[in-house]
Coordinates of C-alpha atoms in Angstrom, one line a residue:
M1 CA 140.2 63.7 91.9
A2 CA 136.5 63.0 90.4
G3 CA 134.8 66.0 88.3
V4 CA 138.0 67.7 88.0
T5 CA 139.3 67.2 83.7
L6 CA 142.9 66.4 84.1
S7 CA 144.5 68.0 80.7
F8 CA 144.1 70.9 78.8
D9 CA 142.3 68.7 75.8
G10 CA 140.5 70.6 73.2
F11 CA 142.5 73.7 74.1
D12 CA 145.4 75.4 71.0
L13 CA 148.7 76.1 71.8
S14 CA 150.0 78.6 70.4
Q15 CA 152.7 81.7 70.8
I16 CA 151.0 84.9 71.0
D17 CA 153.5 88.4 69.8
V18 CA 152.0 90.9 72.4
G19 CA 154.3 93.5 71.4
E20 CA 157.6 93.3 73.9
A21 CA 158.1 89.9 74.7
T22 CA 156.6 86.3 72.2
L23 CA 154.0 84.0 74.8
R24 CA 153.7 80.5 74.7
V25 CA 150.1 80.3 75.3
R26 CA 147.1 77.8 76.4
H27 CA 143.4 78.9 75.6
G28 CA 140.0 77.0 74.9
G29 CA 136.7 77.5 75.8
A30 CA 133.4 79.6 75.4
G31 CA 131.8 82.4 77.2
P32 CA 133.3 85.5 78.3
P33 CA 137.2 86.3 79.3
L34 CA 138.8 84.7 82.2
L35 CA 142.7 85.2 82.5
L36 CA 144.2 82.7 85.0
L37 CA 148.2 83.6 85.9
H38 CA 150.5 81.1 86.8
G39 CA 153.0 80.8 89.5
F40 CA 157.1 80.6 90.6
P41 CA 158.6 78.4 89.8
E42 CA 155.9 77.3 87.3
T43 CA 154.4 78.3 83.8
H44 CA 150.4 77.5 82.9
M45 CA 150.0 73.8 83.6
M46 CA 149.6 74.5 86.7
W47 CA 145.7 75.1 85.8
T48 CA 145.7 71.6 84.2
K49 CA 143.1 70.4 86.7
V50 CA 140.7 74.0 87.1
A51 CA 140.9 75.4 82.9
P52 CA 139.2 72.7 81.7
E53 CA 136.6 73.6 84.2
L54 CA 136.7 76.9 83.9
A55 CA 136.5 76.5 80.2
R56 CA 132.6 74.9 81.0
D57 CA 131.6 78.7 81.6
F58 CA 134.5 80.7 79.9
T59 CA 137.1 81.9 77.4
V60 CA 140.0 80.8 79.2
I61 CA 143.6 81.7 77.8
A62 CA 146.5 81.0 80.3
P63 CA 149.8 81.9 79.4
D64 CA 153.2 81.6 80.6
L65 CA 154.4 84.3 81.6
R66 CA 157.7 86.1 80.2
G67 CA 161.1 84.5 81.5
Y68 CA 159.5 81.4 81.9
G69 CA 158.5 78.4 80.9
G70 CA 158.2 78.9 76.5
S71 CA 157.8 82.2 76.3
S72 CA 160.2 84.7 75.2
K73 CA 162.9 85.8 77.9
P74 CA 163.7 89.9 77.0
L75 CA 166.8 91.7 78.0
T76 CA 167.0 92.8 81.9
S77 CA 168.3 96.6 83.2
D78 CA 169.9 98.1 86.1
D79 CA 166.5 98.7 87.3
H80 CA 165.5 95.1 86.7
E81 CA 162.0 96.9 85.2
P82 CA 161.5 94.4 81.8
Y83 CA 160.7 91.9 84.5
S84 CA 158.2 94.1 86.9
K85 CA 154.9 93.3 87.6
R86 CA 153.7 96.1 85.3
A87 CA 156.0 95.2 82.7
M88 CA 154.1 91.8 82.9
G89 CA 151.4 93.5 83.1
R90 CA 151.1 94.4 80.4
D91 CA 151.4 91.3 78.1
A92 CA 149.3 90.7 80.1
L93 CA 146.7 93.3 78.4
A94 CA 147.6 93.1 75.2
L95 CA 147.6 89.6 75.0
M96 CA 143.5 90.1 75.8
R97 CA 143.2 92.3 73.2
R98 CA 145.2 90.2 71.1
F99 CA 142.0 87.9 71.4
G100 CA 139.3 90.7 71.2
F101 CA 138.9 91.1 74.7
E102 CA 139.5 94.9 76.6
R103 CA 137.9 93.7 79.4
F104 CA 138.5 90.9 81.0
D105 CA 138.1 88.8 84.6
L106 CA 141.5 87.5 86.0
A107 CA 143.1 84.8 88.3
G108 CA 147.0 84.9 89.5
H109 CA 148.4 82.8 92.1
D110 CA 151.3 83.7 93.7
R111 CA 153.8 86.4 90.8
G112 CA 150.7 85.7 88.8
G113 CA 148.9 87.3 91.7
R114 CA 151.1 89.6 91.6
V115 CA 151.1 90.2 88.5
A116 CA 147.2 90.8 88.4
Y117 CA 146.6 93.2 91.3
R118 CA 149.3 95.4 89.3
L119 CA 147.5 94.9 86.0
A120 CA 143.8 96.4 88.2
L121 CA 145.7 99.1 89.4
D122 CA 147.8 99.8 86.6
H123 CA 144.2 99.4 84.5
P124 CA 141.1 99.9 86.6
E125 CA 139.4 99.9 83.2
A126 CA 140.5 96.7 81.9
I127 CA 139.2 93.9 84.6
R128 CA 136.1 93.2 86.1
R129 CA 137.0 90.7 88.3
L130 CA 140.2 89.8 90.2
S131 CA 140.6 86.4 92.6
I132 CA 144.2 86.4 94.3
L133 CA 145.6 83.4 95.1
D134 CA 147.7 83.0 97.9
I135 CA 149.2 86.5 98.7
I136 CA 149.9 89.8 99.9
P137 CA 151.0 92.5 98.4
T138 CA 155.1 92.6 97.6
G139 CA 155.4 96.2 99.1
E140 CA 153.0 94.4 102.3
V141 CA 155.3 91.1 103.2
W142 CA 158.8 93.4 102.4
A143 CA 157.3 96.2 105.3
R144 CA 156.8 92.6 107.3
A145 CA 159.2 90.4 106.9
D146 CA 160.8 89.0 110.1
R147 CA 162.6 85.9 111.1
R148 CA 160.2 83.7 110.3
F149 CA 159.7 85.2 106.6
A150 CA 164.2 84.9 106.6
I151 CA 164.0 81.0 107.3
G152 CA 160.2 79.8 105.6
Y153 CA 160.8 81.9 102.1
W154 CA 164.6 82.7 102.2
H155 CA 164.5 82.0 98.5
W156 CA 163.0 85.7 98.1
S157 CA 166.4 87.3 99.3
F158 CA 168.1 84.4 98.1
L159 CA 167.3 84.9 94.5
T160 CA 167.7 88.4 94.3
Q161 CA 170.9 88.5 94.9
A162 CA 173.7 90.1 92.4
H163 CA 173.8 88.4 88.9
P164 CA 175.6 85.5 88.5
F165 CA 175.9 84.7 91.9
P166 CA 172.1 83.4 92.5
E167 CA 172.3 82.1 88.6
T168 CA 175.7 79.7 89.2
V169 CA 174.1 78.5 92.1
I170 CA 171.2 77.2 90.8
G171 CA 173.0 76.3 87.6
Q172 CA 175.1 73.2 89.8
D173 CA 171.3 71.9 90.6
P174 CA 168.5 73.5 89.3
E175 CA 166.2 71.2 90.9
T176 CA 167.5 70.7 93.9
V177 CA 167.7 74.5 94.9
L178 CA 164.1 75.8 93.3
F179 CA 162.0 72.8 93.7
P180 CA 161.4 72.0 97.6
P181 CA 160.9 68.7 99.3
Y182 CA 157.0 70.6 99.0
F183 CA 157.0 71.3 96.2
R184 CA 158.1 68.1 94.5
Q185 CA 155.2 66.3 97.1
V186 CA 152.6 68.5 95.4
M187 CA 153.6 67.4 91.6
A188 CA 153.7 63.3 92.7
G189 CA 152.0 61.3 90.2
R190 CA 151.8 64.6 88.0
E191 CA 154.0 63.7 85.3
Q192 CA 153.1 66.1 83.0
E193 CA 153.4 69.1 84.6
Y194 CA 156.6 68.9 86.4
E195 CA 158.8 67.9 83.3
D196 CA 157.3 71.1 81.9
Y197 CA 158.7 73.3 84.8
R198 CA 162.0 70.6 84.6
A199 CA 162.2 71.4 81.1
A200 CA 162.3 75.0 81.9
I201 CA 164.5 75.6 84.7
R202 CA 167.5 73.7 82.4
D203 CA 167.6 76.3 80.2
P204 CA 170.3 79.5 82.1
A205 CA 167.7 81.9 80.7
A206 CA 164.8 80.9 82.3
V207 CA 166.5 80.9 85.5
H208 CA 168.3 84.2 85.2
A209 CA 164.9 85.6 84.1
M210 CA 163.0 84.2 87.7
C211 CA 165.8 85.8 89.0
E212 CA 164.8 89.1 87.7
D213 CA 161.4 89.2 88.4
Y214 CA 162.0 88.3 92.2
R215 CA 165.1 91.5 91.7
A216 CA 161.9 93.4 89.6
G217 CA 160.2 92.1 93.2
A218 CA 162.9 93.9 95.4
T219 CA 162.9 97.3 93.6
Y220 CA 160.2 98.4 91.4
D221 CA 157.9 96.1 92.1
R222 CA 158.0 97.4 96.1
K223 CA 158.6 101.0 95.4
L224 CA 155.0 100.8 93.0
D225 CA 153.3 99.5 95.7
E226 CA 154.3 101.4 98.9
A227 CA 153.9 104.5 96.1
D228 CA 149.8 103.0 95.5
K229 CA 149.4 103.2 99.4
A230 CA 150.8 105.9 100.1
A231 CA 149.0 107.9 97.7
G232 CA 145.4 105.6 99.0
R233 CA 145.1 104.3 95.8
K234 CA 142.9 101.5 95.6
I235 CA 142.1 97.9 93.3
A236 CA 138.3 99.5 91.8
A237 CA 138.0 95.7 91.1
P238 CA 135.9 93.5 93.0
L239 CA 138.6 91.4 95.2
Q240 CA 138.2 87.9 96.1
V241 CA 141.6 86.8 98.0
L242 CA 142.0 82.5 99.2
W243 CA 145.1 81.1 100.3
G244 CA 146.2 78.2 101.9
K245 CA 144.7 76.7 105.7
K246 CA 148.3 75.0 106.0
G247 CA 150.3 77.5 104.6
A248 CA 152.4 80.6 105.9
L249 CA 150.1 82.9 104.8
D250 CA 147.5 81.9 107.3
A251 CA 150.2 81.5 110.0
W252 CA 152.0 84.6 109.4
Y253 CA 149.4 87.5 108.7
D254 CA 145.9 88.4 109.1
V255 CA 145.4 87.8 105.2
L256 CA 142.4 90.0 104.2
A257 CA 143.2 92.9 107.4
V258 CA 146.4 93.1 105.3
W259 CA 144.8 93.3 101.9
R260 CA 141.3 95.8 103.0
N261 CA 144.7 98.3 102.5
W262 CA 144.2 98.2 98.8
A263 CA 140.4 96.8 97.8
D264 CA 137.2 97.8 99.9
D265 CA 135.0 95.5 97.6
L266 CA 136.8 92.4 99.1
R267 CA 135.4 88.9 100.1
G268 CA 137.4 85.6 101.2
E269 CA 138.5 83.0 102.4
A270 CA 140.9 79.9 103.4
I271 CA 141.2 76.6 101.7
D272 CA 142.0 73.5 103.6
C273 CA 145.4 72.7 101.7
G274 CA 148.8 74.4 101.1
H275 CA 150.4 77.2 99.1
F276 CA 150.1 75.3 95.3
I277 CA 146.1 75.6 95.9
P278 CA 145.3 74.6 92.0
E279 CA 147.2 71.8 92.1
E280 CA 146.1 70.5 95.9
K281 CA 142.4 71.1 95.9
P282 CA 141.4 71.7 92.4
A283 CA 137.5 71.2 93.1
E284 CA 137.4 73.9 95.4
T285 CA 140.0 75.9 93.2
V286 CA 137.0 75.8 90.2
R287 CA 134.0 76.6 92.8
A288 CA 135.5 79.4 94.4
L289 CA 136.4 81.0 91.1
R290 CA 133.2 79.9 89.2
A291 CA 131.2 81.4 91.7
F292 CA 133.0 84.9 92.4
F293 CA 133.6 84.9 89.0
A294 CA 130.1 84.2 87.3
E295 CA 128.5 87.3 89.7
G296 CA 127.3 90.6 88.1
R297 CA 126.6 88.8 85.1

């Protein structure tokens, strides 16, 4: 796409120990700090067309979440807390502190968005501005689950099943189970990114971690959301929400109305694409994020 850098040229790739996990991280650019968190079933490579453009204005840091890609896969527990969004948020906070940043801007897509808003709730002092891509809060998803959700987002229920059932099924053909036809269409012509995702899901430990991520979502994460909502806790940082006009969120929810229960300083818009906004509409994603994170500087 014209005007969008197509690689991570100029970025450093490293493994960084953040205490509870070791994260594969790319970082580059100069300027105010901006953390980018990826979603399922991807890695930080989902930001390939976005991060280099944002690095013109920001110090961009893009890790693989714990359990995903080249990051470590910590042992889990019966309550799934090691794969909760709170735990992943601790990783993110420790990572930014390793780079010398106590306060930063944050954007997260899909599972990364869930980590992002949980981090903003748990550590409001650390987040200057927050952008969430194509989700509503986890607790809100489960509270609204219906026939459309059960069919369209069936993987939420499947991946939460007790070990080793989903891991065993996925192990028979990981790509078919985890990469639906729509995702494969999005990945057409993006072999570098797609091979990174394929390599990750060939690792049984990564598949188990993905399942644990969803098990935590259905239990630990959901309970945290329900407790925060009942207590009236809200995201303190200015919040931008972006979602795909052609995706499930736009069809199923009044997205901004849902998020108004969680933030007072809220704005957002639908982008003319499906769920994978940074891959489908990178130029539009860059424009929206750049404009939002430039505010107040």
